[in-house]
mmCIF file with all atom_site columns, C-alpha atoms in Angstrom:
data_model
loop_
_atom_site.group_PDB
_atom_site.id
_atom_site.type_symbol
_atom_site.label_atom_id
_atom_site.label_alt_id
_atom_site.label_comp_id
_atom_site.label_asym_id
_atom_site.label_entity_id
_atom_site.label_seq_id
_atom_site.pdbx_PDB_ins_code
_atom_site.Cartn_x
_atom_site.Cartn_y
_atom_site.Cartn_z
_atom_site.occupancy
_atom_site.B_iso_or_equiv
_atom_site.pdbx_formal_charge
_atom_site.auth_seq_id
_atom_site.auth_comp_id
_atom_site.auth_asym_id
_atom_site.auth_atom_id
_atom_site.pdbx_PDB_model_num
ATOM 1   C CA . MET A 1 1   ? -1.240  -20.719 17.966  1.00 65.00 ? 1   MET A CA 1
ATOM 2   C CA . ASP A 1 2   ? -4.512  -18.993 16.608  1.00 83.00 ? 2   ASP A CA 1
ATOM 3   C CA . LYS A 1 3   ? -3.568  -16.934 13.463  1.00 88.00 ? 3   LYS A CA 1
ATOM 4   C CA . THR A 1 4   ? -4.992  -13.228 13.239  1.00 89.00 ? 4   THR A CA 1
ATOM 5   C CA . ILE A 1 5   ? -7.669  -12.825 10.768  1.00 91.00 ? 5   ILE A CA 1
ATOM 6   C CA . ILE A 1 6   ? -7.033  -9.800  8.440   1.00 93.00 ? 6   ILE A CA 1
ATOM 7   C CA . GLU A 1 7   ? -10.497 -8.178  7.203   1.00 93.00 ? 7   GLU A CA 1
ATOM 8   C CA . GLU A 1 8   ? -8.408  -6.531  4.281   1.00 95.00 ? 8   GLU A CA 1
ATOM 9   C CA . ILE A 1 9   ? -6.993  -7.594  1.445   1.00 96.00 ? 9   ILE A CA 1
ATOM 10  C CA . ILE A 1 10  ? -3.522  -7.182  2.159   1.00 96.00 ? 10  ILE A CA 1
ATOM 11  C CA . VAL A 1 11  ? -1.373  -5.551  -1.038  1.00 96.00 ? 11  VAL A CA 1
ATOM 12  C CA . VAL A 1 12  ? 2.235   -6.614  -2.040  1.00 95.00 ? 12  VAL A CA 1
ATOM 13  C CA . GLU A 1 13  ? 4.813   -6.943  -4.452  1.00 93.00 ? 13  GLU A CA 1
ATOM 14  C CA . GLY A 1 14  ? 4.918   -10.174 -5.123  1.00 91.00 ? 14  GLY A CA 1
ATOM 15  C CA . LYS A 1 15  ? 4.922   -14.025 -3.812  1.00 94.00 ? 15  LYS A CA 1
ATOM 16  C CA . ASP A 1 16  ? 7.365   -14.335 -1.623  1.00 92.00 ? 16  ASP A CA 1
ATOM 17  C CA . ASP A 1 17  ? 5.385   -11.099 -0.023  1.00 93.00 ? 17  ASP A CA 1
ATOM 18  C CA . THR A 1 18  ? 2.542   -13.511 -0.050  1.00 95.00 ? 18  THR A CA 1
ATOM 19  C CA . LYS A 1 19  ? 3.667   -16.319 1.350   1.00 95.00 ? 19  LYS A CA 1
ATOM 20  C CA . ARG A 1 20  ? 5.684   -14.318 4.025   1.00 94.00 ? 20  ARG A CA 1
ATOM 21  C CA . ILE A 1 21  ? 2.407   -12.388 5.212   1.00 95.00 ? 21  ILE A CA 1
ATOM 22  C CA . GLN A 1 22  ? 0.253   -15.813 5.268   1.00 95.00 ? 22  GLN A CA 1
ATOM 23  C CA . GLU A 1 23  ? 3.012   -17.392 7.519   1.00 95.00 ? 23  GLU A CA 1
ATOM 24  C CA . VAL A 1 24  ? 1.782   -15.354 10.215  1.00 94.00 ? 24  VAL A CA 1
ATOM 25  C CA . VAL A 1 25  ? -1.567  -14.139 9.767   1.00 95.00 ? 25  VAL A CA 1
ATOM 26  C CA . GLU A 1 26  ? -4.830  -15.174 7.977   1.00 95.00 ? 26  GLU A CA 1
ATOM 27  C CA . ALA A 1 27  ? -4.906  -13.103 5.130   1.00 95.00 ? 27  ALA A CA 1
ATOM 28  C CA . ASP A 1 28  ? -6.556  -12.639 1.199   1.00 95.00 ? 28  ASP A CA 1
ATOM 29  C CA . THR A 1 29  ? -3.487  -10.637 -0.785  1.00 96.00 ? 29  THR A CA 1
ATOM 30  C CA . ILE A 1 30  ? -3.169  -8.953  -4.125  1.00 96.00 ? 30  ILE A CA 1
ATOM 31  C CA . GLU A 1 31  ? 0.225   -8.737  -6.035  1.00 95.00 ? 31  GLU A CA 1
ATOM 32  C CA . THR A 1 32  ? 1.443   -5.652  -8.081  1.00 95.00 ? 32  THR A CA 1
ATOM 33  C CA . ILE A 1 33  ? 3.836   -7.446  -9.155  1.00 87.00 ? 33  ILE A CA 1
ATOM 34  C CA . GLY A 1 34  ? 6.416   -5.622  -8.429  1.00 79.00 ? 34  GLY A CA 1
ATOM 35  C CA . SER A 1 35  ? 6.390   -1.958  -9.723  1.00 79.00 ? 35  SER A CA 1
ATOM 36  C CA . ALA A 1 36  ? 4.983   -3.303  -12.707 1.00 78.00 ? 36  ALA A CA 1
ATOM 37  C CA . ILE A 1 37  ? 2.030   -2.616  -11.523 1.00 89.00 ? 37  ILE A CA 1
ATOM 38  C CA . ASN A 1 38  ? -0.577  -2.165  -14.361 1.00 92.00 ? 38  ASN A CA 1
ATOM 39  C CA . ASP A 1 39  ? -4.192  -0.762  -14.764 1.00 92.00 ? 39  ASP A CA 1
ATOM 40  C CA . GLU A 1 40  ? -5.890  -4.297  -13.997 1.00 93.00 ? 40  GLU A CA 1
ATOM 41  C CA . ILE A 1 41  ? -4.652  -4.683  -10.733 1.00 94.00 ? 41  ILE A CA 1
ATOM 42  C CA . LEU A 1 42  ? -5.348  -1.416  -10.256 1.00 95.00 ? 42  LEU A CA 1
ATOM 43  C CA . ALA A 1 43  ? -9.328  -1.837  -10.838 1.00 94.00 ? 43  ALA A CA 1
ATOM 44  C CA . GLN A 1 44  ? -8.655  -4.760  -8.192  1.00 95.00 ? 44  GLN A CA 1
ATOM 45  C CA . ILE A 1 45  ? -7.324  -2.321  -5.660  1.00 96.00 ? 45  ILE A CA 1
ATOM 46  C CA . GLN A 1 46  ? -9.808  -0.696  -6.135  1.00 95.00 ? 46  GLN A CA 1
ATOM 47  C CA . HIS A 1 47  ? -12.575 -2.807  -6.139  1.00 95.00 ? 47  HIS A CA 1
ATOM 48  C CA . ALA A 1 48  ? -11.051 -4.791  -3.118  1.00 95.00 ? 48  ALA A CA 1
ATOM 49  C CA . GLN A 1 49  ? -11.013 -1.208  -1.569  1.00 95.00 ? 49  GLN A CA 1
ATOM 50  C CA . GLU A 1 50  ? -14.737 -1.246  -1.875  1.00 94.00 ? 50  GLU A CA 1
ATOM 51  C CA . ILE A 1 51  ? -15.395 -4.398  -1.048  1.00 94.00 ? 51  ILE A CA 1
ATOM 52  C CA . ARG A 1 52  ? -13.286 -5.330  2.287   1.00 95.00 ? 52  ARG A CA 1
ATOM 53  C CA . GLY A 1 53  ? -10.810 -2.463  2.072   1.00 95.00 ? 53  GLY A CA 1
ATOM 54  C CA . VAL A 1 54  ? -6.995  -2.778  1.838   1.00 96.00 ? 54  VAL A CA 1
ATOM 55  C CA . ILE A 1 55  ? -3.998  -2.544  3.385   1.00 97.00 ? 55  ILE A CA 1
ATOM 56  C CA . VAL A 1 56  ? -1.085  -1.714  1.147   1.00 96.00 ? 56  VAL A CA 1
ATOM 57  C CA . PHE A 1 57  ? 2.554   -3.176  2.427   1.00 95.00 ? 57  PHE A CA 1
ATOM 58  C CA . THR A 1 58  ? 5.102   -2.660  0.341   1.00 92.00 ? 58  THR A CA 1
ATOM 59  C CA . ASP A 1 59  ? 8.872   -3.502  0.943   1.00 89.00 ? 59  ASP A CA 1
ATOM 60  C CA . PRO A 1 60  ? 10.728  -0.082  2.997   1.00 87.00 ? 60  PRO A CA 1
ATOM 61  C CA . ASP A 1 61  ? 12.756  0.567   -0.622  1.00 86.00 ? 61  ASP A CA 1
ATOM 62  C CA . PHE A 1 62  ? 12.665  3.026   -3.355  1.00 86.00 ? 62  PHE A CA 1
ATOM 63  C CA . ALA A 1 63  ? 10.499  0.520   -5.704  1.00 88.00 ? 63  ALA A CA 1
ATOM 64  C CA . GLY A 1 64  ? 8.088   -0.398  -2.529  1.00 90.00 ? 64  GLY A CA 1
ATOM 65  C CA . GLU A 1 65  ? 7.160   3.260   -2.485  1.00 87.00 ? 65  GLU A CA 1
ATOM 66  C CA . LYS A 1 66  ? 7.355   3.983   -5.772  1.00 90.00 ? 66  LYS A CA 1
ATOM 67  C CA . ILE A 1 67  ? 4.094   1.688   -5.648  1.00 93.00 ? 67  ILE A CA 1
ATOM 68  C CA . ARG A 1 68  ? 3.073   2.494   -2.754  1.00 91.00 ? 68  ARG A CA 1
ATOM 69  C CA . LYS A 1 69  ? 2.254   6.394   -4.243  1.00 89.00 ? 69  LYS A CA 1
ATOM 70  C CA . ILE A 1 70  ? 1.049   5.192   -7.280  1.00 92.00 ? 70  ILE A CA 1
ATOM 71  C CA . ILE A 1 71  ? -1.690  3.699   -5.608  1.00 94.00 ? 71  ILE A CA 1
ATOM 72  C CA . MET A 1 72  ? -1.844  6.707   -3.068  1.00 89.00 ? 72  MET A CA 1
ATOM 73  C CA . GLU A 1 73  ? -3.081  8.160   -6.504  1.00 90.00 ? 73  GLU A CA 1
ATOM 74  C CA . ALA A 1 74  ? -5.727  6.003   -7.421  1.00 92.00 ? 74  ALA A CA 1
ATOM 75  C CA . VAL A 1 75  ? -7.056  4.591   -3.940  1.00 93.00 ? 75  VAL A CA 1
ATOM 76  C CA . PRO A 1 76  ? -6.701  7.310   -2.053  1.00 90.00 ? 76  PRO A CA 1
ATOM 77  C CA . ASP A 1 77  ? -8.660  6.455   1.259   1.00 90.00 ? 77  ASP A CA 1
ATOM 78  C CA . ALA A 1 78  ? -6.428  2.532   1.350   1.00 93.00 ? 78  ALA A CA 1
ATOM 79  C CA . LYS A 1 79  ? -5.110  2.106   5.017   1.00 94.00 ? 79  LYS A CA 1
ATOM 80  C CA . HIS A 1 80  ? -0.734  1.592   4.852   1.00 93.00 ? 80  HIS A CA 1
ATOM 81  C CA . ALA A 1 81  ? 1.185   -0.647  7.239   1.00 93.00 ? 81  ALA A CA 1
ATOM 82  C CA . PHE A 1 82  ? 4.644   0.204   7.041   1.00 89.00 ? 82  PHE A CA 1
ATOM 83  C CA . LEU A 1 83  ? 8.077   -1.806  8.020   1.00 87.00 ? 83  LEU A CA 1
ATOM 84  C CA . PRO A 1 84  ? 11.187  0.015   9.380   1.00 82.00 ? 84  PRO A CA 1
ATOM 85  C CA . ARG A 1 85  ? 13.873  -0.649  6.535   1.00 76.00 ? 85  ARG A CA 1
ATOM 86  C CA . ALA A 1 86  ? 15.967  -2.340  9.540   1.00 75.00 ? 86  ALA A CA 1
ATOM 87  C CA . GLN A 1 87  ? 12.813  -5.298  10.034  1.00 76.00 ? 87  GLN A CA 1
ATOM 88  C CA . ALA A 1 88  ? 13.483  -5.976  6.391   1.00 74.00 ? 88  ALA A CA 1
ATOM 89  C CA . GLN A 1 89  ? 16.369  -6.866  5.328   1.00 74.00 ? 89  GLN A CA 1
ATOM 90  C CA . GLY A 1 90  ? 17.971  -9.893  4.594   1.00 66.00 ? 90  GLY A CA 1
ATOM 91  C CA . LYS A 1 91  ? 20.393  -12.158 5.648   1.00 67.00 ? 91  LYS A CA 1
ATOM 92  C CA . LYS A 1 92  ? 22.107  -12.678 2.002   1.00 64.00 ? 92  LYS A CA 1
ATOM 93  C CA . LYS A 1 93  ? 25.268  -10.261 1.582   1.00 51.00 ? 93  LYS A CA 1
ATOM 94  C CA . HIS A 1 94  ? 23.522  -8.223  -0.542  1.00 57.00 ? 94  HIS A CA 1
ATOM 95  C CA . ARG A 1 95  ? 20.846  -7.333  1.997   1.00 63.00 ? 95  ARG A CA 1
ATOM 96  C CA . SER A 1 96  ? 17.310  -7.247  -0.054  1.00 75.00 ? 96  SER A CA 1
ATOM 97  C CA . LEU A 1 97  ? 15.200  -4.938  1.740   1.00 78.00 ? 97  LEU A CA 1
ATOM 98  C CA . GLY A 1 98  ? 11.545  -6.754  1.919   1.00 84.00 ? 98  GLY A CA 1
ATOM 99  C CA . VAL A 1 99  ? 8.929   -8.164  3.578   1.00 86.00 ? 99  VAL A CA 1
ATOM 100 C CA . GLU A 1 100 ? 9.657   -11.464 2.938   1.00 88.00 ? 100 GLU A CA 1
ATOM 101 C CA . HIS A 1 101 ? 12.407  -11.003 5.199   1.00 85.00 ? 101 HIS A CA 1
ATOM 102 C CA . ALA A 1 102 ? 10.652  -9.630  7.938   1.00 88.00 ? 102 ALA A CA 1
ATOM 103 C CA . SER A 1 103 ? 9.941   -11.619 11.594  1.00 90.00 ? 103 SER A CA 1
ATOM 104 C CA . ASP A 1 104 ? 6.651   -12.532 12.623  1.00 91.00 ? 104 ASP A CA 1
ATOM 105 C CA . THR A 1 105 ? 6.728   -9.493  15.195  1.00 91.00 ? 105 THR A CA 1
ATOM 106 C CA . ALA A 1 106 ? 7.384   -7.223  12.702  1.00 90.00 ? 106 ALA A CA 1
ATOM 107 C CA . ILE A 1 107 ? 4.975   -8.611  10.642  1.00 92.00 ? 107 ILE A CA 1
ATOM 108 C CA . ILE A 1 108 ? 2.440   -8.641  13.343  1.00 92.00 ? 108 ILE A CA 1
ATOM 109 C CA . GLU A 1 109 ? 3.619   -4.874  14.484  1.00 90.00 ? 109 GLU A CA 1
ATOM 110 C CA . ALA A 1 110 ? 3.159   -3.524  10.977  1.00 91.00 ? 110 ALA A CA 1
ATOM 111 C CA . LEU A 1 111 ? -0.417  -4.458  10.760  1.00 93.00 ? 111 LEU A CA 1
ATOM 112 C CA . GLU A 1 112 ? -1.421  -3.432  13.943  1.00 90.00 ? 112 GLU A CA 1
ATOM 113 C CA . ARG A 1 113 ? -0.353  -0.422  13.285  1.00 87.00 ? 113 ARG A CA 1
ATOM 114 C CA . VAL A 1 114 ? -2.133  0.565   10.251  1.00 89.00 ? 114 VAL A CA 1
ATOM 115 C CA . VAL A 1 115 ? -2.569  4.385   9.265   1.00 81.00 ? 115 VAL A CA 1
ATOM 116 C CA . THR A 1 116 ? -4.899  5.983   7.270   1.00 80.00 ? 116 THR A CA 1
ATOM 117 C CA . PRO A 1 117 ? -4.109  9.160   5.075   1.00 75.00 ? 117 PRO A CA 1
ATOM 118 C CA . ILE A 1 118 ? -6.341  11.907  4.612   1.00 68.00 ? 118 ILE A CA 1
ATOM 119 C CA . ASP A 1 119 ? -6.518  13.971  1.862   1.00 58.00 ? 119 ASP A CA 1
ATOM 120 C CA . ALA A 1 120 ? -3.493  16.168  2.196   1.00 47.00 ? 120 ALA A CA 1
ATOM 121 C CA . GLN A 1 121 ? -5.215  19.005  -0.234  1.00 48.00 ? 121 GLN A CA 1
ATOM 122 C CA . THR A 1 122 ? -7.941  19.737  2.201   1.00 46.00 ? 122 THR A CA 1
ATOM 123 C CA . THR A 1 123 ? -5.900  20.258  5.605   1.00 49.00 ? 123 THR A CA 1
ATOM 124 C CA . GLN A 1 124 ? -3.623  22.784  6.587   1.00 50.00 ? 124 GLN A CA 1
ATOM 125 C CA . ALA A 1 125 ? -0.219  21.556  7.002   1.00 53.00 ? 125 ALA A CA 1
ATOM 126 C CA . ALA A 1 126 ? 0.586   21.418  11.094  1.00 73.00 ? 126 ALA A CA 1
ATOM 127 C CA . ILE A 1 127 ? 4.355   21.575  10.363  1.00 85.00 ? 127 ILE A CA 1
ATOM 128 C CA . SER A 1 128 ? 5.637   23.702  8.300   1.00 87.00 ? 128 SER A CA 1
ATOM 129 C CA . ARG A 1 129 ? 8.978   23.550  6.889   1.00 87.00 ? 129 ARG A CA 1
ATOM 130 C CA . GLN A 1 130 ? 10.727  25.993  8.504   1.00 90.00 ? 130 GLN A CA 1
ATOM 131 C CA . GLU A 1 131 ? 10.238  23.948  11.565  1.00 91.00 ? 131 GLU A CA 1
ATOM 132 C CA . LEU A 1 132 ? 11.251  21.000  9.561   1.00 92.00 ? 132 LEU A CA 1
ATOM 133 C CA . MET A 1 133 ? 14.409  22.623  9.064   1.00 91.00 ? 133 MET A CA 1
ATOM 134 C CA . ALA A 1 134 ? 14.407  23.792  12.667  1.00 91.00 ? 134 ALA A CA 1
ATOM 135 C CA . LEU A 1 135 ? 14.439  20.634  14.064  1.00 91.00 ? 135 LEU A CA 1
ATOM 136 C CA . GLY A 1 136 ? 17.460  19.243  11.453  1.00 90.00 ? 136 GLY A CA 1
ATOM 137 C CA . LEU A 1 137 ? 14.936  17.167  9.264   1.00 91.00 ? 137 LEU A CA 1
ATOM 138 C CA . LEU A 1 138 ? 15.107  19.507  6.202   1.00 90.00 ? 138 LEU A CA 1
ATOM 139 C CA . ALA A 1 139 ? 18.655  19.830  4.354   1.00 85.00 ? 139 ALA A CA 1
ATOM 140 C CA . GLY A 1 140 ? 22.123  20.067  6.536   1.00 84.00 ? 140 GLY A CA 1
ATOM 141 C CA . SER A 1 141 ? 23.963  17.349  8.375   1.00 87.00 ? 141 SER A CA 1
ATOM 142 C CA . GLY A 1 142 ? 22.332  13.987  9.488   1.00 87.00 ? 142 GLY A CA 1
ATOM 143 C CA . SER A 1 143 ? 18.957  15.162  8.542   1.00 89.00 ? 143 SER A CA 1
ATOM 144 C CA . LYS A 1 144 ? 18.574  11.869  5.632   1.00 89.00 ? 144 LYS A CA 1
ATOM 145 C CA . GLU A 1 145 ? 19.579  9.410   9.162   1.00 89.00 ? 145 GLU A CA 1
ATOM 146 C CA . ARG A 1 146 ? 17.273  11.459  11.250  1.00 89.00 ? 146 ARG A CA 1
ATOM 147 C CA . ARG A 1 147 ? 13.859  11.052  8.274   1.00 90.00 ? 147 ARG A CA 1
ATOM 148 C CA . GLU A 1 148 ? 14.691  7.122   8.114   1.00 87.00 ? 148 GLU A CA 1
ATOM 149 C CA . LYS A 1 149 ? 15.203  7.491   11.782  1.00 89.00 ? 149 LYS A CA 1
ATOM 150 C CA . ILE A 1 150 ? 11.600  9.013   12.164  1.00 91.00 ? 150 ILE A CA 1
ATOM 151 C CA . GLY A 1 151 ? 9.768   7.167   9.293   1.00 88.00 ? 151 GLY A CA 1
ATOM 152 C CA . ASP A 1 152 ? 10.286  4.087   11.392  1.00 84.00 ? 152 ASP A CA 1
ATOM 153 C CA . GLU A 1 153 ? 9.564   4.994   14.466  1.00 87.00 ? 153 GLU A CA 1
ATOM 154 C CA . LEU A 1 154 ? 5.742   6.935   13.567  1.00 86.00 ? 154 LEU A CA 1
ATOM 155 C CA . ARG A 1 155 ? 5.529   3.872   10.284  1.00 80.00 ? 155 ARG A CA 1
ATOM 156 C CA . ILE A 1 156 ? 5.061   6.381   7.852   1.00 84.00 ? 156 ILE A CA 1
ATOM 157 C CA . GLY A 1 157 ? 7.837   4.967   6.331   1.00 82.00 ? 157 GLY A CA 1
ATOM 158 C CA . TYR A 1 158 ? 10.876  6.726   4.381   1.00 81.00 ? 158 TYR A CA 1
ATOM 159 C CA . THR A 1 159 ? 10.828  10.189  2.467   1.00 84.00 ? 159 THR A CA 1
ATOM 160 C CA . ASN A 1 160 ? 12.680  12.666  1.044   1.00 84.00 ? 160 ASN A CA 1
ATOM 161 C CA . GLY A 1 161 ? 12.542  16.096  2.271   1.00 82.00 ? 161 GLY A CA 1
ATOM 162 C CA . LYS A 1 162 ? 9.755   16.790  0.259   1.00 81.00 ? 162 LYS A CA 1
ATOM 163 C CA . GLN A 1 163 ? 7.902   14.540  1.370   1.00 85.00 ? 163 GLN A CA 1
ATOM 164 C CA . LEU A 1 164 ? 7.962   14.647  4.906   1.00 89.00 ? 164 LEU A CA 1
ATOM 165 C CA . GLN A 1 165 ? 5.579   17.189  5.278   1.00 87.00 ? 165 GLN A CA 1
ATOM 166 C CA . LYS A 1 166 ? 3.721   15.875  2.847   1.00 83.00 ? 166 LYS A CA 1
ATOM 167 C CA . ARG A 1 167 ? 3.375   12.234  4.677   1.00 85.00 ? 167 ARG A CA 1
ATOM 168 C CA . LEU A 1 168 ? 2.963   13.937  8.508   1.00 87.00 ? 168 LEU A CA 1
ATOM 169 C CA . THR A 1 169 ? 0.146   15.614  6.924   1.00 83.00 ? 169 THR A CA 1
ATOM 170 C CA . MET A 1 170 ? -1.560  12.555  5.314   1.00 77.00 ? 170 MET A CA 1
ATOM 171 C CA . PHE A 1 171 ? -0.955  10.907  8.743   1.00 79.00 ? 171 PHE A CA 1
ATOM 172 C CA . ARG A 1 172 ? -2.523  13.160  10.339  1.00 80.00 ? 172 ARG A CA 1
ATOM 173 C CA . ILE A 1 173 ? 1.017   13.042  12.852  1.00 86.00 ? 173 ILE A CA 1
ATOM 174 C CA . THR A 1 174 ? 0.966   16.227  14.830  1.00 87.00 ? 174 THR A CA 1
ATOM 175 C CA . LYS A 1 175 ? 3.786   18.542  16.471  1.00 88.00 ? 175 LYS A CA 1
ATOM 176 C CA . GLU A 1 176 ? 3.864   17.076  19.422  1.00 90.00 ? 176 GLU A CA 1
ATOM 177 C CA . GLU A 1 177 ? 3.733   13.573  18.094  1.00 89.00 ? 177 GLU A CA 1
ATOM 178 C CA . LEU A 1 178 ? 6.469   14.370  16.313  1.00 92.00 ? 178 LEU A CA 1
ATOM 179 C CA . LEU A 1 179 ? 8.364   15.866  18.582  1.00 92.00 ? 179 LEU A CA 1
ATOM 180 C CA . ALA A 1 180 ? 7.901   12.782  20.945  1.00 93.00 ? 180 ALA A CA 1
ATOM 181 C CA . ALA A 1 181 ? 9.436   10.347  18.186  1.00 91.00 ? 181 ALA A CA 1
ATOM 182 C CA . LEU A 1 182 ? 12.099  12.754  17.612  1.00 91.00 ? 182 LEU A CA 1
ATOM 183 C CA . GLU A 1 183 ? 12.752  12.362  21.065  1.00 91.00 ? 183 GLU A CA 1
ATOM 184 C CA . LYS A 1 184 ? 12.992  8.868   21.432  1.00 90.00 ? 184 LYS A CA 1
ATOM 185 C CA . VAL A 1 185 ? 15.014  8.675   17.430  1.00 86.00 ? 185 VAL A CA 1
ATOM 186 C CA . GLU A 1 186 ? 17.762  11.148  19.330  1.00 84.00 ? 186 GLU A CA 1
ATOM 187 C CA . GLU A 1 187 ? 18.000  8.920   22.514  1.00 82.00 ? 187 GLU A CA 1
ATOM 188 C CA . LYS A 1 188 ? 19.169  5.770   20.158  1.00 74.00 ? 188 LYS A CA 1
ATOM 189 C CA . ILE A 1 189 ? 21.814  7.708   18.428  1.00 65.00 ? 189 ILE A CA 1
#
């Protein structure tokens, strides 16, 4: 079977991620060397964005989200691929999370569902904090679990309470899309 060719350069955390991505698709990568991302690597990512575009594909953990935020500040128009935490778990005892642990199908699905953020400061928030609270996504019992499941369903990654509204706006998620995703999540709980 021919591998899918990815035009954009995929930004990953390390060598294991590069190896895994290249087993599944034809793609070039830039490695951030984990959370040690520096100005030289950021400049390389900015240049890649200008020439071919980039897809940020970091692990669905704290370090991966930290790297994603750093890149988003430097390259706000970069595309993003998200891997649900359940699809990124290692088989070993301590179960690290990472792109390198994902199945071929999970990687392909994440790359097919790439999203491009918009500048959150130039748009009005479509969904208010009060609405998010009323939906059980901010504060209160079970909100963290709901946010994690919503992040997986919408492919925007896990967010804390403060990040959720910003991420929904950045990825142009409408109230209707959020409600539909929440309905799917509630069915699974």
